[in-house]
Short mmCIF file of N, CA and C in Angstrom, two decimals:
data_model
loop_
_atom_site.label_atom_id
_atom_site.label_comp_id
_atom_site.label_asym_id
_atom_site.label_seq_id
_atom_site.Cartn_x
_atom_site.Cartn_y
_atom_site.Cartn_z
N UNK A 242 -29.54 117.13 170.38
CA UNK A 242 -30.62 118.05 170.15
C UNK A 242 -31.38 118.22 171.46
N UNK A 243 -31.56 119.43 171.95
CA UNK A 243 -32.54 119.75 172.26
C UNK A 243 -33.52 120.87 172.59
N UNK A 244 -34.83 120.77 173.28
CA UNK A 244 -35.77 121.78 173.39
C UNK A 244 -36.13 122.18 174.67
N UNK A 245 -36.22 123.59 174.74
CA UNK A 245 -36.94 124.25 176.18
C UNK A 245 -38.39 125.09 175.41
N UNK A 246 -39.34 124.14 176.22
CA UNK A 246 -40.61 124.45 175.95
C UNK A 246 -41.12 125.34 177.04
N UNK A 247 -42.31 125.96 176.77
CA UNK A 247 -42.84 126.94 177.80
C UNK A 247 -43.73 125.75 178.85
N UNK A 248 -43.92 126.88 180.49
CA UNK A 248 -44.87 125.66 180.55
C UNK A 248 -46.04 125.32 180.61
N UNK A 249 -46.10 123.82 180.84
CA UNK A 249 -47.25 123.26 180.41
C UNK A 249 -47.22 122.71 179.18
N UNK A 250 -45.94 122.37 178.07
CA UNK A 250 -45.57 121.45 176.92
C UNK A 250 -44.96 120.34 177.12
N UNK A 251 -45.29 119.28 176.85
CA UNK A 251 -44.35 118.26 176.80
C UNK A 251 -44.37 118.39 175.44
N UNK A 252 -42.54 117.63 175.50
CA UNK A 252 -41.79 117.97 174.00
C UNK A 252 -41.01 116.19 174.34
N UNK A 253 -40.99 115.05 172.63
CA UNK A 253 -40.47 114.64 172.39
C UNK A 253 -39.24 114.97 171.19
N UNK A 254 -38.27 114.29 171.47
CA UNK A 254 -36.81 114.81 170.17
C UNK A 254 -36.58 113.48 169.92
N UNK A 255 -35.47 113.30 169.28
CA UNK A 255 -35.18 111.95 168.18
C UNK A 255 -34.09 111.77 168.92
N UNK A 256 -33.39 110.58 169.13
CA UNK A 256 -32.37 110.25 169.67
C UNK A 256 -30.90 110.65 169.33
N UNK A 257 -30.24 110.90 170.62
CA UNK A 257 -28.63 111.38 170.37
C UNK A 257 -28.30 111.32 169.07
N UNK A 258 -27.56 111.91 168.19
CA UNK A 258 -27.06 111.61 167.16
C UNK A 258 -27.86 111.32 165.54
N UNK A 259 -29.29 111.21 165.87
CA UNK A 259 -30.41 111.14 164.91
C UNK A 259 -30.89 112.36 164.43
N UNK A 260 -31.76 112.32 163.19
CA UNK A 260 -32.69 113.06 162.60
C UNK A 260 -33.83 112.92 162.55
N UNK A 261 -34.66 113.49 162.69
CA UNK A 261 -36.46 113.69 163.33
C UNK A 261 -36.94 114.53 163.36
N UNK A 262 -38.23 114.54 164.05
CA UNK A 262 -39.16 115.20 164.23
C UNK A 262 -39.01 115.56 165.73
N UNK A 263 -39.45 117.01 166.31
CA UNK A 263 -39.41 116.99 167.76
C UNK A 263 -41.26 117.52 167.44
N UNK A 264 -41.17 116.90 168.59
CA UNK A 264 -42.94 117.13 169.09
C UNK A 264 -43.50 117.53 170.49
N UNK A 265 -44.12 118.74 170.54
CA UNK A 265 -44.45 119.57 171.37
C UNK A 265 -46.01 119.54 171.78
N UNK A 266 -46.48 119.16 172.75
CA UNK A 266 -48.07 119.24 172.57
C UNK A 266 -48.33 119.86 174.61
N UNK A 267 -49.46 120.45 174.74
CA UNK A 267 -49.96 120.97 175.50
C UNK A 267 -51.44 120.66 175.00
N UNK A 268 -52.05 121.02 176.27
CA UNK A 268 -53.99 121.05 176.50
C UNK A 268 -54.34 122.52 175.97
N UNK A 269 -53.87 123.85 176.05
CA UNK A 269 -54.58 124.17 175.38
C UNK A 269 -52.95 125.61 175.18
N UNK A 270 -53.40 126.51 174.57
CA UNK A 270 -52.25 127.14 174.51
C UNK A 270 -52.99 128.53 173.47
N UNK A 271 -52.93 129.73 174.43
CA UNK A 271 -53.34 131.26 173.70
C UNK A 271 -52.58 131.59 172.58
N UNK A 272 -53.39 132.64 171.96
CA UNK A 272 -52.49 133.42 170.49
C UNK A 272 -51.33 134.04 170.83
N UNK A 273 -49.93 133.33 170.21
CA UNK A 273 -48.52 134.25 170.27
C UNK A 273 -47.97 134.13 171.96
N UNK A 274 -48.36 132.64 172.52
CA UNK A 274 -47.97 132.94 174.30
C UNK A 274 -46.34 132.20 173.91
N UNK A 275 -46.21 131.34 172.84
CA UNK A 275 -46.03 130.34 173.53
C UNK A 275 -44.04 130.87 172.40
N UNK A 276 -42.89 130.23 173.07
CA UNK A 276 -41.19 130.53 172.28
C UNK A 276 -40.76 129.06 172.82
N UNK A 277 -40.32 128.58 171.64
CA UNK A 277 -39.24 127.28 172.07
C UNK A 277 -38.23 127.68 171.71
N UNK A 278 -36.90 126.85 172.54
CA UNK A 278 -35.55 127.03 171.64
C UNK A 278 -35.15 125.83 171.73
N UNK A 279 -34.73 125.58 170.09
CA UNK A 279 -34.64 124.45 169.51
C UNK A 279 -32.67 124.60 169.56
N UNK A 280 -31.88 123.65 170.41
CA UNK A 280 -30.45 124.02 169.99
C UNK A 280 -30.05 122.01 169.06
N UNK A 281 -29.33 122.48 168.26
CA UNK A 281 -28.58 120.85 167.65
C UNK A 281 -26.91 121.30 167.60
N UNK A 282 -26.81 120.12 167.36
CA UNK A 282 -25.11 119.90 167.58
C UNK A 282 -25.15 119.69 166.05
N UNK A 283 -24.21 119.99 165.53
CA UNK A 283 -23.65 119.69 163.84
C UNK A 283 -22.28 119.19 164.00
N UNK A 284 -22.48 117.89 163.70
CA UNK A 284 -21.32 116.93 163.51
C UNK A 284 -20.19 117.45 162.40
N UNK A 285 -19.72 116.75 162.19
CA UNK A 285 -18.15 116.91 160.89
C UNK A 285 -19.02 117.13 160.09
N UNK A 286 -19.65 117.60 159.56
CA UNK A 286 -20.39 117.11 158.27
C UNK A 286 -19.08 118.28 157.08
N UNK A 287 -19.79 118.34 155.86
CA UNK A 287 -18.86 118.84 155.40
C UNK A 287 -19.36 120.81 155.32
N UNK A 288 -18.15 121.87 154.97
CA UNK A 288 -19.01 123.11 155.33
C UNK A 288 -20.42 122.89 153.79
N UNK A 289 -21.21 124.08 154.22
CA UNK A 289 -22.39 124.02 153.04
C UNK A 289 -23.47 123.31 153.77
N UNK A 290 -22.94 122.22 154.65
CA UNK A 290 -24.39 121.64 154.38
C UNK A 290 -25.58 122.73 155.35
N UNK A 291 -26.46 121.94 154.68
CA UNK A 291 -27.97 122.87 154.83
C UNK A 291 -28.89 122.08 155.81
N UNK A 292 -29.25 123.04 156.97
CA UNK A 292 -30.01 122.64 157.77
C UNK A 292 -31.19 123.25 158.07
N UNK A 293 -32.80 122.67 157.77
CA UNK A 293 -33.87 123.34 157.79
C UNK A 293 -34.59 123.13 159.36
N UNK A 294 -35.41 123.57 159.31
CA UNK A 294 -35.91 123.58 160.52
C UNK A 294 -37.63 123.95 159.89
N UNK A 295 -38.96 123.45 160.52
CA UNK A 295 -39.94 123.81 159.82
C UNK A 295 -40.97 123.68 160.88
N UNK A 296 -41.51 124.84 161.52
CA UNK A 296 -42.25 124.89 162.75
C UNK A 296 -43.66 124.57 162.45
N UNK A 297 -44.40 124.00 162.64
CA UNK A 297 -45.97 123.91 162.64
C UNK A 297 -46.85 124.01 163.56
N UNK A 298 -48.27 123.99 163.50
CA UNK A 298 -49.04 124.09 164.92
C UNK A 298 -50.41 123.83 164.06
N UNK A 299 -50.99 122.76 164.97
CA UNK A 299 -52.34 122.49 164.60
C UNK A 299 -53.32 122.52 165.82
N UNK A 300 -54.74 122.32 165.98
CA UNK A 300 -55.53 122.34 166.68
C UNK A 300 -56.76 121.91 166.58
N UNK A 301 -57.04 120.96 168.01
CA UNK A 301 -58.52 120.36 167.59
C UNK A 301 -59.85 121.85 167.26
N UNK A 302 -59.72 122.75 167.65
CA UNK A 302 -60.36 124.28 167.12
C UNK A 302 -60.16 124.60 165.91
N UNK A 303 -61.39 125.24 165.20
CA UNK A 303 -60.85 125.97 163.57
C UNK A 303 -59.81 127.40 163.96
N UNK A 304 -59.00 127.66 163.55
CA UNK A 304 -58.23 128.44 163.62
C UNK A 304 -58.84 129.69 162.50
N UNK A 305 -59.08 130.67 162.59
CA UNK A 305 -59.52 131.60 162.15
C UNK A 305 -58.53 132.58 160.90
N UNK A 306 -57.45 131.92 161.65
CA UNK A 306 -56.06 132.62 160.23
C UNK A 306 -55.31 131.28 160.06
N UNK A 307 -55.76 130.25 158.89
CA UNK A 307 -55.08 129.21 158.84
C UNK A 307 -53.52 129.54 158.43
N UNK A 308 -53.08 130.70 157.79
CA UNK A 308 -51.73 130.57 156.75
C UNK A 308 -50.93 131.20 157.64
N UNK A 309 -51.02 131.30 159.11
CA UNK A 309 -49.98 131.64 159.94
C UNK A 309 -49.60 130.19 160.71
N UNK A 310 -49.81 129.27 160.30
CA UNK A 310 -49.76 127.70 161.14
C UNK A 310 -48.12 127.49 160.91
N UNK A 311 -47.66 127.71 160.18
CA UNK A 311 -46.39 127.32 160.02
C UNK A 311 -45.27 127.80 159.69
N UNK A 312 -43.43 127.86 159.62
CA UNK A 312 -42.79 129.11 159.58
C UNK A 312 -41.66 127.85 159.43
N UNK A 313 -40.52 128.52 158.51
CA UNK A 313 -39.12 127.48 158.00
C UNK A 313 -37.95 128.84 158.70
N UNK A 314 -37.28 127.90 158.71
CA UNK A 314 -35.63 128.89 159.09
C UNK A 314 -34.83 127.42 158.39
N UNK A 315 -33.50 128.32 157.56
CA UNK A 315 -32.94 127.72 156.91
C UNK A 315 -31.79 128.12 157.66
N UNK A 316 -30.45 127.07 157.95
CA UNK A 316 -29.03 127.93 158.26
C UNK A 316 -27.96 126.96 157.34
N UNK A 317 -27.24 127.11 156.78
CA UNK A 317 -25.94 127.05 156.59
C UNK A 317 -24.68 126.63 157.05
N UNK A 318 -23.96 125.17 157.46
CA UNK A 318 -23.44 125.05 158.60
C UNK A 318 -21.58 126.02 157.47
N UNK A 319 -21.08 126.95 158.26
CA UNK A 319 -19.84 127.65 157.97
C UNK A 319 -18.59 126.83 159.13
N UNK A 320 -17.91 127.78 158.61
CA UNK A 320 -16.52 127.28 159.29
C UNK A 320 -16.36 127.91 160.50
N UNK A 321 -15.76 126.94 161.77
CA UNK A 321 -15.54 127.44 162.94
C UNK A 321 -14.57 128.53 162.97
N UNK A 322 -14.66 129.68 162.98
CA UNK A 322 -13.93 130.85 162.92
C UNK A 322 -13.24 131.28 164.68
N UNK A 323 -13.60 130.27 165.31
CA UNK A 323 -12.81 130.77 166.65
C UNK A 323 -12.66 129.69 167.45
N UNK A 324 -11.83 129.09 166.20
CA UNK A 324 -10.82 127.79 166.76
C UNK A 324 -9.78 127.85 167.46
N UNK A 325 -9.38 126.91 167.99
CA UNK A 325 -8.29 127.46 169.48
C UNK A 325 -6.93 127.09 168.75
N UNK A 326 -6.21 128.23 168.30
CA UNK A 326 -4.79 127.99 167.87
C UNK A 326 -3.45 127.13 168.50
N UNK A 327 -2.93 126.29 167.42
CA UNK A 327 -2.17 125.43 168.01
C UNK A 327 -0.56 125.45 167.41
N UNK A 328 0.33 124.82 167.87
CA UNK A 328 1.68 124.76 167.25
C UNK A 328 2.10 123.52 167.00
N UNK A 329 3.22 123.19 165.89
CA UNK A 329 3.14 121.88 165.83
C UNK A 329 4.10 121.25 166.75
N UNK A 330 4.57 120.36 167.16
CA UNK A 330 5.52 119.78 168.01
C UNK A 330 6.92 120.69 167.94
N UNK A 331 7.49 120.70 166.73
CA UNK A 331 8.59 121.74 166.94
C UNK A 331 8.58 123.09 167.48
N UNK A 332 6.96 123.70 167.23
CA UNK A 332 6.99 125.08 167.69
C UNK A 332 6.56 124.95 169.09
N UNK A 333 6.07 123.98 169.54
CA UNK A 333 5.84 124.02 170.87
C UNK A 333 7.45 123.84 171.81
N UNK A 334 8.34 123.01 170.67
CA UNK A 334 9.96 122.99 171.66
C UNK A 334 10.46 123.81 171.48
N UNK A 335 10.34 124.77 170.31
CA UNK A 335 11.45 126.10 170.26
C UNK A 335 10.63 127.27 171.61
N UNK A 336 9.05 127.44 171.38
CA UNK A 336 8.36 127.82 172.82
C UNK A 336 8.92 127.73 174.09
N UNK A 337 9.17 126.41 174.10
CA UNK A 337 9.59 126.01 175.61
C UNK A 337 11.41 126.39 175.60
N UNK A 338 12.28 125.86 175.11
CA UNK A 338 13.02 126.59 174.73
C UNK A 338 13.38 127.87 175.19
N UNK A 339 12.55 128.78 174.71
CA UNK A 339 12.49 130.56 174.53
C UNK A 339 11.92 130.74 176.04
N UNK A 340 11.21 130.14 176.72
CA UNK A 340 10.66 130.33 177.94
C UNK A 340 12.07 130.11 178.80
N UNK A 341 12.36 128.52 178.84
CA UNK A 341 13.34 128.44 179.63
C UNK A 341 14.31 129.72 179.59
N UNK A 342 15.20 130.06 178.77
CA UNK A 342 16.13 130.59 178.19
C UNK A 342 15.60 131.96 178.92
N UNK A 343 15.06 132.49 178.61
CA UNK A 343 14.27 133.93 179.00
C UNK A 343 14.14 133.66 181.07
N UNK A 344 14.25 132.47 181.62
CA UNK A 344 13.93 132.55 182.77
C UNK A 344 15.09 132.57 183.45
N UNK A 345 15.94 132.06 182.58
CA UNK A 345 17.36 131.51 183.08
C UNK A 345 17.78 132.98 183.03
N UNK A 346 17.73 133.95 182.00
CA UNK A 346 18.55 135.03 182.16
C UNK A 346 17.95 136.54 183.02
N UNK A 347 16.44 135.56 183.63
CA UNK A 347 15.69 137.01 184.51
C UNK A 347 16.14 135.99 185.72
N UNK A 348 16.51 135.09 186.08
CA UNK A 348 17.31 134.61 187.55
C UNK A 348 18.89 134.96 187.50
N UNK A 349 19.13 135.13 186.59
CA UNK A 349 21.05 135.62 186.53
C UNK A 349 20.95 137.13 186.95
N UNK A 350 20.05 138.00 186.14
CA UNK A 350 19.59 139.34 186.86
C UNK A 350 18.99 140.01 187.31
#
């Protein structure tokens, strides 16, 4: 996991391979300045599983629009759709095979 904060944030994350909380704090920070990008790695898990994400922001100041403090994104982990195609041992020897064979008869003519 990790985060690119704007600057002037220090950001803690949870360790390699863990689940947590990441935490972002700055001294003071204007209305709408501020974009993180949050990237994670998704292990084997199985497809389906569900991964939330749930942004917050508080302040020693009263905030004047409290019900914009916080925001969820939900994703879905799917199937790797642009996996690198493979052959099994035999199709890789009939391959090689068909290569040789094909080279042998563009050096004869």
């Amino acid at each position: 996991m990790s985060v690119t904060a704007p600057a002037g944030f220090t950001c803690t994350t949870p360790a390699v391979g863990a689940t947590g909380t990441v935490t972002c704090t700055s001294a003071s920070m204007a209305p709408g300045t501020a974009a993180f990008l949050l990237r994670v790695a998704v292990g084997n898990g199985p497809l389906g599983t569900t991964i939330s994400n749930t942004a917050s922001v508080t302040a020693t100041t009263t905030d004047p629009d409290g019900a914009d403090t916080s925001s969820s994104a939900v994703v879905i982990v799917a199937a790797d759709t642009a996996g690198i195609p493979s052959l099994s041992e035999w199709g890789l020897f009939a391959l090689m095979a068909s290569l040789l064979a094909f080279g042998a008869l563009r050096l004869k003519g």
